[in-house]
Amino acid sequence: MEFSDELLASLRDARHIAVFTGAGVSAESGIPTFRDALTGLWENYDASTLASPEGFAADPALVWGWYEWRRTRVLRAEPNPAHYAIAALAADCPRLTLITQNVDDLHERAGSADPIRLHGSLHHPRCSACEAPYRLPPGIPDKPEGGRRVDPPRCARCGAPVRPRVVWLGENLPQAAWDAARQAAEACDLMFSIGTSALVWPAAQLPALVARRGATVVQVNPAETALDGHAGYNLRGAAGKVMPLLLQALRRSRP
Ligand code: OAD
């Protein structure tokens, strides 16, 4: 894959790079995306039943079981070359801010410290009523198959059911994460948008905001997305292939 000199120069000159990721960055680790035809989670499951406060109130065991199935898949997965290349890129520019919509922990396991999590995490559940954190038992749960009902644990403080600390339909993004992500979008010289359909707002505003400011947006995605028209560079391909090659090209291009 060839990268233009102009793109490599923008990367070399950037004082602050923001990296915005979606489910596609974890696809090569075997984690399903949401909207890919046939394999996407929302292709096979109903989002309002499984990812809304109303769905959880109606059937907590169905929802908790589904999230435990997803958490199990993540615990059995490994970061892929895209996660590692993003972590390594941080050493190649003065400042890098990683913003993710993903609820897995593969960025951290690849070495990215403290990503901004816009949609929460599968790994830090909380009480559905008093919001007290709930500590999951260590290890990998023994429930690989999807769709199995599992009663959620109860909060030790108030007895209400525990829920995943993820953002559900109709819920607000965590304010501190959103503020930090917006600040990075306002300040960065260049933003990568990697493996996201850029359809879910407000998160998808971020690369659009960067483009409106006249800063560079580099998209990495095998498919067309809503962002194509805004991105200065559309690198078509799997993130696990494109990102390591780009990092290598960047390092080679340094005088
Ligand atoms: P989507 O499923 O909407 O989009 C995944 C994107 O990844 C698509 O554009 C694919 O073309 C692309 N893709 C697939 N394989 C890839 C690969 N190997 N390398 C790079 N890209 C690849 O997922 P998101 O955009 O992350 O929200 O979805 C955004 C939000 O919608 C999620 O965070 C979730 C969902 O509802 C909540 O749960 C709150």
mmCIF file of C-alpha atoms and ligand atoms in Angstrom:
data_model
loop_
_atom_site.group_PDB
_atom_site.id
_atom_site.type_symbol
_atom_site.label_atom_id
_atom_site.label_comp_id
_atom_site.label_asym_id
_atom_site.label_seq_id
_atom_site.Cartn_x
_atom_site.Cartn_y
_atom_site.Cartn_z
ATOM 1 C CA MET A 1 0.000 0.000 0.000
ATOM 2 C CA GLU A 2 1.322 3.454 -0.972
ATOM 3 C CA PHE A 3 0.833 6.545 1.162
ATOM 4 C CA SER A 4 1.207 10.032 -0.311
ATOM 5 C CA ASP A 5 4.152 12.234 0.705
ATOM 6 C CA GLU A 6 1.617 14.857 1.715
ATOM 7 C CA LEU A 7 -0.049 12.478 4.198
ATOM 8 C CA LEU A 8 3.304 11.389 5.653
ATOM 9 C CA ALA A 9 4.347 15.047 6.012
ATOM 10 C CA SER A 10 1.072 15.868 7.831
ATOM 11 C CA LEU A 11 1.759 13.000 10.229
ATOM 12 C CA ARG A 12 5.373 14.058 10.775
ATOM 13 C CA ASP A 13 4.397 17.690 11.403
ATOM 14 C CA ALA A 14 1.406 17.013 13.682
ATOM 15 C CA ARG A 15 1.933 18.223 17.245
ATOM 16 C CA HIS A 16 -1.287 16.593 18.429
ATOM 17 C CA ILE A 17 -2.885 13.556 16.796
ATOM 18 C CA ALA A 18 -6.347 12.365 17.844
ATOM 19 C CA VAL A 19 -7.353 8.780 17.075
ATOM 20 C CA PHE A 20 -11.077 8.016 17.032
ATOM 21 C CA THR A 21 -11.954 4.319 16.871
ATOM 22 C CA GLY A 22 -15.043 2.161 16.421
ATOM 23 C CA ALA A 23 -15.953 -1.498 16.352
ATOM 24 C CA GLY A 24 -14.019 -2.127 13.101
ATOM 25 C CA VAL A 25 -10.707 -1.737 14.933
ATOM 26 C CA SER A 26 -11.535 -4.860 16.960
ATOM 27 C CA ALA A 27 -13.036 -6.832 14.048
ATOM 28 C CA GLU A 28 -9.734 -8.581 13.297
ATOM 29 C CA SER A 29 -9.611 -9.710 16.932
ATOM 30 C CA GLY A 30 -12.854 -11.601 16.267
ATOM 31 C CA ILE A 31 -15.177 -9.116 17.986
ATOM 32 C CA PRO A 32 -18.341 -8.521 15.934
ATOM 33 C CA THR A 33 -19.086 -4.967 14.753
ATOM 34 C CA PHE A 34 -22.588 -3.499 15.067
ATOM 35 C CA ARG A 35 -23.646 -2.720 11.510
ATOM 36 C CA ASP A 36 -21.717 -4.991 9.167
ATOM 37 C CA ALA A 37 -24.149 -6.961 7.011
ATOM 38 C CA LEU A 38 -24.829 -10.504 8.264
ATOM 39 C CA THR A 39 -22.177 -10.499 10.988
ATOM 40 C CA GLY A 40 -23.040 -7.232 12.798
ATOM 41 C CA LEU A 41 -24.577 -7.353 16.259
ATOM 42 C CA TRP A 42 -27.486 -5.127 15.242
ATOM 43 C CA GLU A 43 -28.070 -7.368 12.230
ATOM 44 C CA ASN A 44 -28.651 -10.323 14.544
ATOM 45 C CA TYR A 45 -29.967 -8.784 17.744
ATOM 46 C CA ASP A 46 -32.488 -6.091 18.537
ATOM 47 C CA ALA A 47 -30.751 -2.974 19.858
ATOM 48 C CA SER A 48 -33.765 -1.623 21.760
ATOM 49 C CA THR A 49 -34.255 -4.949 23.592
ATOM 50 C CA LEU A 50 -30.602 -5.446 24.503
ATOM 51 C CA ALA A 51 -29.171 -1.958 24.764
ATOM 52 C CA SER A 52 -31.740 0.293 26.397
ATOM 53 C CA PRO A 53 -32.843 0.987 29.986
ATOM 54 C CA GLU A 54 -36.364 -0.172 29.016
ATOM 55 C CA GLY A 55 -35.007 -3.470 27.670
ATOM 56 C CA PHE A 56 -33.050 -4.059 30.885
ATOM 57 C CA ALA A 57 -36.081 -3.266 33.076
ATOM 58 C CA ALA A 58 -38.239 -5.662 31.016
ATOM 59 C CA ASP A 59 -35.796 -8.591 31.051
ATOM 60 C CA PRO A 60 -32.600 -8.074 33.087
ATOM 61 C CA ALA A 61 -31.456 -11.709 32.671
ATOM 62 C CA LEU A 62 -31.636 -11.500 28.866
ATOM 63 C CA VAL A 63 -29.623 -8.272 28.780
ATOM 64 C CA TRP A 64 -27.036 -9.290 31.413
ATOM 65 C CA GLY A 65 -26.589 -12.680 29.694
ATOM 66 C CA TRP A 66 -25.948 -10.957 26.356
ATOM 67 C CA TYR A 67 -23.352 -8.612 27.834
ATOM 68 C CA GLU A 68 -21.669 -11.493 29.671
ATOM 69 C CA TRP A 69 -21.494 -13.333 26.333
ATOM 70 C CA ARG A 70 -19.866 -10.270 24.749
ATOM 71 C CA ARG A 71 -17.462 -9.824 27.697
ATOM 72 C CA THR A 72 -16.496 -13.493 27.468
ATOM 73 C CA ARG A 73 -15.675 -13.088 23.764
ATOM 74 C CA VAL A 74 -13.502 -10.080 24.538
ATOM 75 C CA LEU A 75 -11.660 -11.850 27.369
ATOM 76 C CA ARG A 76 -10.867 -14.695 24.981
ATOM 77 C CA ALA A 77 -9.682 -12.289 22.263
ATOM 78 C CA GLU A 78 -6.313 -10.630 21.795
ATOM 79 C CA PRO A 79 -5.467 -7.147 20.530
ATOM 80 C CA ASN A 80 -4.644 -7.106 16.803
ATOM 81 C CA PRO A 81 -1.954 -5.213 14.841
ATOM 82 C CA ALA A 82 -4.218 -2.139 14.576
ATOM 83 C CA HIS A 83 -4.439 -1.799 18.375
ATOM 84 C CA TYR A 84 -0.663 -2.236 18.638
ATOM 85 C CA ALA A 85 0.092 0.256 15.831
ATOM 86 C CA ILE A 86 -2.137 2.878 17.484
ATOM 87 C CA ALA A 87 -0.363 2.343 20.816
ATOM 88 C CA ALA A 88 3.035 2.602 19.093
ATOM 89 C CA LEU A 89 2.057 5.764 17.178
ATOM 90 C CA ALA A 90 1.907 7.585 20.519
ATOM 91 C CA ALA A 91 5.723 7.424 20.621
ATOM 92 C CA ASP A 92 5.934 9.078 17.197
ATOM 93 C CA CYS A 93 4.214 12.376 17.925
ATOM 94 C CA PRO A 94 4.393 14.859 20.797
ATOM 95 C CA ARG A 95 0.805 14.218 21.841
ATOM 96 C CA LEU A 96 -1.753 11.553 20.987
ATOM 97 C CA THR A 97 -5.301 11.378 22.326
ATOM 98 C CA LEU A 98 -7.154 8.103 21.832
ATOM 99 C CA ILE A 99 -10.951 8.313 21.811
ATOM 100 C CA THR A 100 -12.896 5.085 21.454
ATOM 101 C CA GLN A 101 -16.535 4.114 21.058
ATOM 102 C CA ASN A 102 -15.597 0.521 21.866
ATOM 103 C CA VAL A 103 -16.537 -1.118 25.131
ATOM 104 C CA ASP A 104 -13.818 -3.790 24.972
ATOM 105 C CA ASP A 105 -10.418 -3.357 26.647
ATOM 106 C CA LEU A 106 -8.217 -4.248 23.668
ATOM 107 C CA HIS A 107 -6.673 -0.781 23.307
ATOM 108 C CA GLU A 108 -5.447 -0.899 26.908
ATOM 109 C CA ARG A 109 -4.168 -4.451 26.522
ATOM 110 C CA ALA A 110 -2.180 -3.309 23.459
ATOM 111 C CA GLY A 111 -0.525 -0.600 25.550
ATOM 112 C CA SER A 112 -2.663 2.528 25.058
ATOM 113 C CA ALA A 113 -2.946 4.147 28.461
ATOM 114 C CA ASP A 114 -6.285 5.638 29.417
ATOM 115 C CA PRO A 115 -8.312 5.938 26.224
ATOM 116 C CA ILE A 116 -11.277 8.303 26.395
ATOM 117 C CA ARG A 117 -14.280 5.963 26.512
ATOM 118 C CA LEU A 118 -17.350 7.560 24.975
ATOM 119 C CA HIS A 119 -19.626 4.524 25.314
ATOM 120 C CA GLY A 120 -18.391 2.988 28.558
ATOM 121 C CA SER A 121 -16.878 -0.435 29.194
ATOM 122 C CA LEU A 122 -17.952 -4.063 29.430
ATOM 123 C CA HIS A 123 -15.525 -4.598 32.272
ATOM 124 C CA HIS A 124 -16.703 -2.195 34.985
ATOM 125 C CA PRO A 125 -20.401 -2.778 35.723
ATOM 126 C CA ARG A 126 -22.364 -0.690 38.183
ATOM 127 C CA CYS A 127 -25.582 -0.789 40.171
ATOM 128 C CA SER A 128 -28.588 0.122 37.997
ATOM 129 C CA ALA A 129 -30.042 2.192 40.871
ATOM 130 C CA CYS A 130 -27.347 3.711 43.109
ATOM 131 C CA GLU A 131 -24.503 3.437 40.538
ATOM 132 C CA ALA A 132 -22.109 1.798 43.033
ATOM 133 C CA PRO A 133 -19.332 -0.049 41.171
ATOM 134 C CA TYR A 134 -19.610 -3.844 41.099
ATOM 135 C CA ARG A 135 -16.444 -5.918 41.095
ATOM 136 C CA LEU A 136 -16.681 -8.814 38.625
ATOM 137 C CA PRO A 137 -15.198 -12.136 39.707
ATOM 138 C CA PRO A 138 -11.762 -12.689 38.152
ATOM 139 C CA GLY A 139 -11.317 -15.024 35.205
ATOM 140 C CA ILE A 140 -13.340 -15.800 32.118
ATOM 141 C CA PRO A 141 -17.006 -16.725 32.639
ATOM 142 C CA ASP A 142 -17.880 -20.174 31.444
ATOM 143 C CA LYS A 143 -20.715 -19.172 29.100
ATOM 144 C CA PRO A 144 -19.554 -18.996 25.517
ATOM 145 C CA GLU A 145 -22.848 -19.341 23.643
ATOM 146 C CA GLY A 146 -24.908 -16.265 22.786
ATOM 147 C CA GLY A 147 -28.408 -15.550 23.966
ATOM 148 C CA ARG A 148 -28.179 -17.393 27.269
ATOM 149 C CA ARG A 149 -30.065 -15.759 30.110
ATOM 150 C CA VAL A 150 -28.055 -14.980 33.228
ATOM 151 C CA ASP A 151 -29.502 -13.251 36.282
ATOM 152 C CA PRO A 152 -27.520 -10.093 37.008
ATOM 153 C CA PRO A 153 -25.795 -9.925 40.387
ATOM 154 C CA ARG A 154 -27.308 -7.687 43.052
ATOM 155 C CA CYS A 155 -25.749 -4.508 44.382
ATOM 156 C CA ALA A 156 -24.152 -5.083 47.795
ATOM 157 C CA ARG A 157 -25.222 -1.598 48.895
ATOM 158 C CA CYS A 158 -28.876 -1.339 47.796
ATOM 159 C CA GLY A 159 -29.866 -4.729 46.373
ATOM 160 C CA ALA A 160 -30.837 -3.470 42.900
ATOM 161 C CA PRO A 161 -29.644 -5.410 39.837
ATOM 162 C CA VAL A 162 -26.185 -4.646 38.503
ATOM 163 C CA ARG A 163 -25.953 -3.456 34.872
ATOM 164 C CA PRO A 164 -23.133 -2.956 32.383
ATOM 165 C CA ARG A 165 -21.519 0.485 32.541
ATOM 166 C CA VAL A 166 -22.182 1.121 28.850
ATOM 167 C CA VAL A 167 -24.138 3.893 27.193
ATOM 168 C CA TRP A 168 -27.540 2.628 26.067
ATOM 169 C CA LEU A 169 -30.048 4.037 23.598
ATOM 170 C CA GLY A 170 -31.492 7.274 24.918
ATOM 171 C CA GLU A 171 -28.710 7.744 27.508
ATOM 172 C CA ASN A 172 -26.192 10.578 27.588
ATOM 173 C CA LEU A 173 -22.504 10.108 27.015
ATOM 174 C CA PRO A 174 -20.379 10.427 30.179
ATOM 175 C CA GLN A 175 -19.866 14.191 30.417
ATOM 176 C CA ALA A 176 -16.157 14.199 31.325
ATOM 177 C CA ALA A 177 -15.321 11.828 28.449
ATOM 178 C CA TRP A 178 -17.349 13.877 25.986
ATOM 179 C CA ASP A 179 -15.722 17.144 27.120
ATOM 180 C CA ALA A 180 -12.234 15.639 26.785
ATOM 181 C CA ALA A 181 -13.041 14.221 23.341
ATOM 182 C CA ARG A 182 -14.386 17.549 22.108
ATOM 183 C CA GLN A 183 -11.339 19.365 23.418
ATOM 184 C CA ALA A 184 -9.082 16.993 21.509
ATOM 185 C CA ALA A 185 -11.174 17.466 18.346
ATOM 186 C CA GLU A 186 -10.894 21.255 18.745
ATOM 187 C CA ALA A 187 -7.148 21.179 19.333
ATOM 188 C CA CYS A 188 -5.654 18.361 17.243
ATOM 189 C CA ASP A 189 -3.792 18.882 13.971
ATOM 190 C CA LEU A 190 -4.920 15.551 12.586
ATOM 191 C CA MET A 191 -7.577 12.992 13.482
ATOM 192 C CA PHE A 192 -7.713 9.363 12.448
ATOM 193 C CA SER A 193 -11.192 7.858 12.213
ATOM 194 C CA ILE A 194 -10.661 4.106 12.244
ATOM 195 C CA GLY A 195 -13.234 1.336 11.916
ATOM 196 C CA THR A 196 -16.361 3.332 12.546
ATOM 197 C CA SER A 197 -19.437 3.800 10.375
ATOM 198 C CA ALA A 198 -19.605 7.348 11.804
ATOM 199 C CA LEU A 199 -23.380 7.075 12.085
ATOM 200 C CA VAL A 200 -23.916 7.287 15.826
ATOM 201 C CA TRP A 201 -24.178 10.790 17.220
ATOM 202 C CA PRO A 202 -22.862 12.645 19.061
ATOM 203 C CA ALA A 203 -19.622 10.609 18.763
ATOM 204 C CA ALA A 204 -19.627 10.866 14.960
ATOM 205 C CA GLN A 205 -19.569 14.666 15.216
ATOM 206 C CA LEU A 206 -15.916 14.522 16.245
ATOM 207 C CA PRO A 207 -14.247 13.849 12.868
ATOM 208 C CA ALA A 208 -16.777 16.143 11.170
ATOM 209 C CA LEU A 209 -15.795 18.890 13.622
ATOM 210 C CA VAL A 210 -12.101 18.369 12.901
ATOM 211 C CA ALA A 211 -12.761 18.587 9.144
ATOM 212 C CA ARG A 212 -14.825 21.787 9.575
ATOM 213 C CA ARG A 213 -11.891 23.403 11.399
ATOM 214 C CA GLY A 214 -9.738 22.682 8.368
ATOM 215 C CA ALA A 215 -7.573 20.120 10.201
ATOM 216 C CA THR A 216 -6.765 16.813 8.526
ATOM 217 C CA VAL A 217 -9.020 13.762 8.845
ATOM 218 C CA VAL A 218 -7.593 10.371 7.867
ATOM 219 C CA GLN A 219 -10.143 7.598 7.623
ATOM 220 C CA VAL A 220 -9.194 3.907 7.716
ATOM 221 C CA ASN A 221 -12.045 1.621 6.695
ATOM 222 C CA PRO A 222 -12.531 -1.099 4.065
ATOM 223 C CA ALA A 223 -15.978 0.324 3.240
ATOM 224 C CA GLU A 224 -17.487 3.699 2.381
ATOM 225 C CA THR A 225 -18.928 5.592 5.334
ATOM 226 C CA ALA A 226 -20.835 8.761 6.124
ATOM 227 C CA LEU A 227 -17.455 10.411 6.678
ATOM 228 C CA ASP A 228 -15.971 9.851 3.218
ATOM 229 C CA GLY A 229 -16.815 13.353 2.011
ATOM 230 C CA HIS A 230 -15.216 15.006 5.077
ATOM 231 C CA ALA A 231 -12.027 12.987 5.190
ATOM 232 C CA GLY A 232 -8.941 14.361 3.469
ATOM 233 C CA TYR A 233 -7.636 10.810 3.115
ATOM 234 C CA ASN A 234 -9.698 7.652 2.771
ATOM 235 C CA LEU A 235 -7.399 4.669 3.299
ATOM 236 C CA ARG A 236 -9.469 1.694 2.179
ATOM 237 C CA GLY A 237 -8.501 -1.456 3.957
ATOM 238 C CA ALA A 238 -8.553 -3.403 7.192
ATOM 239 C CA ALA A 239 -7.131 -1.423 10.114
ATOM 240 C CA GLY A 240 -4.893 -4.345 11.117
ATOM 241 C CA LYS A 241 -3.181 -4.111 7.732
ATOM 242 C CA VAL A 242 -3.245 -0.360 7.052
ATOM 243 C CA MET A 243 -2.145 0.974 10.445
ATOM 244 C CA PRO A 244 1.106 -1.038 10.794
ATOM 245 C CA LEU A 245 2.039 -0.199 7.172
ATOM 246 C CA LEU A 246 1.355 3.481 7.747
ATOM 247 C CA LEU A 247 3.421 3.509 10.934
ATOM 248 C CA GLN A 248 6.280 1.821 9.086
ATOM 249 C CA ALA A 249 6.041 4.329 6.185
ATOM 250 C CA LEU A 250 5.987 7.234 8.650
ATOM 251 C CA ARG A 251 9.126 5.993 10.421
ATOM 252 C CA ARG A 252 10.916 5.418 7.115
ATOM 253 C CA SER A 253 10.017 8.899 5.888
ATOM 254 C CA ARG A 254 11.777 10.616 8.778
ATOM 255 C CA PRO A 255 15.025 12.274 7.732
HETATM 256 P P1 OAD B 1 -20.358 -0.072 13.218
HETATM 257 O O1 OAD B 1 -20.697 -1.526 13.269
HETATM 258 O O2 OAD B 1 -21.463 0.896 12.952
HETATM 259 O O3 OAD B 1 -19.255 0.171 12.089
HETATM 260 C C1 OAD B 1 -18.122 -0.652 12.000
HETATM 261 C C2 OAD B 1 -17.271 -0.107 10.896
HETATM 262 O O4 OAD B 1 -16.070 -0.838 10.888
HETATM 263 C C3 OAD B 1 -17.885 -0.208 9.485
HETATM 264 O O5 OAD B 1 -17.771 1.037 8.826
HETATM 265 C C4 OAD B 1 -17.017 -1.277 8.816
HETATM 266 O O6 OAD B 1 -16.848 -1.044 7.416
HETATM 267 C C5 OAD B 1 -15.719 -1.091 9.538
HETATM 268 N N1 OAD B 1 -14.816 -2.258 9.562
HETATM 269 C C6 OAD B 1 -15.121 -3.583 9.515
HETATM 270 N N2 OAD B 1 -14.010 -4.330 9.570
HETATM 271 C C7 OAD B 1 -12.959 -3.466 9.658
HETATM 272 C C8 OAD B 1 -11.547 -3.613 9.742
HETATM 273 N N3 OAD B 1 -10.972 -4.822 9.762
HETATM 274 N N4 OAD B 1 -10.789 -2.497 9.805
HETATM 275 C C9 OAD B 1 -11.357 -1.271 9.790
HETATM 276 N N5 OAD B 1 -12.683 -1.068 9.711
HETATM 277 C C10 OAD B 1 -13.478 -2.147 9.642
HETATM 278 O O7 OAD B 1 -19.567 0.262 14.571
HETATM 279 P P2 OAD B 1 -19.313 1.672 15.260
HETATM 280 O O8 OAD B 1 -19.128 2.744 14.237
HETATM 281 O O9 OAD B 1 -18.263 1.478 16.275
HETATM 282 O O10 OAD B 1 -22.857 2.180 20.485
HETATM 283 O O11 OAD B 1 -20.706 1.894 15.984
HETATM 284 C C11 OAD B 1 -20.871 3.020 16.780
HETATM 285 C C12 OAD B 1 -21.752 2.693 17.951
HETATM 286 O O12 OAD B 1 -22.972 2.099 17.482
HETATM 287 C C13 OAD B 1 -21.190 1.653 18.898
HETATM 288 O O13 OAD B 1 -20.275 2.199 19.842
HETATM 289 C C14 OAD B 1 -22.434 1.160 19.588
HETATM 290 C C15 OAD B 1 -23.372 1.044 18.398
HETATM 291 O O14 OAD B 1 -24.740 1.244 18.684
HETATM 292 C C16 OAD B 1 -23.366 1.831 21.661
HETATM 293 O O15 OAD B 1 -23.515 0.666 22.006
HETATM 294 C C17 OAD B 1 -23.694 3.015 22.501
#
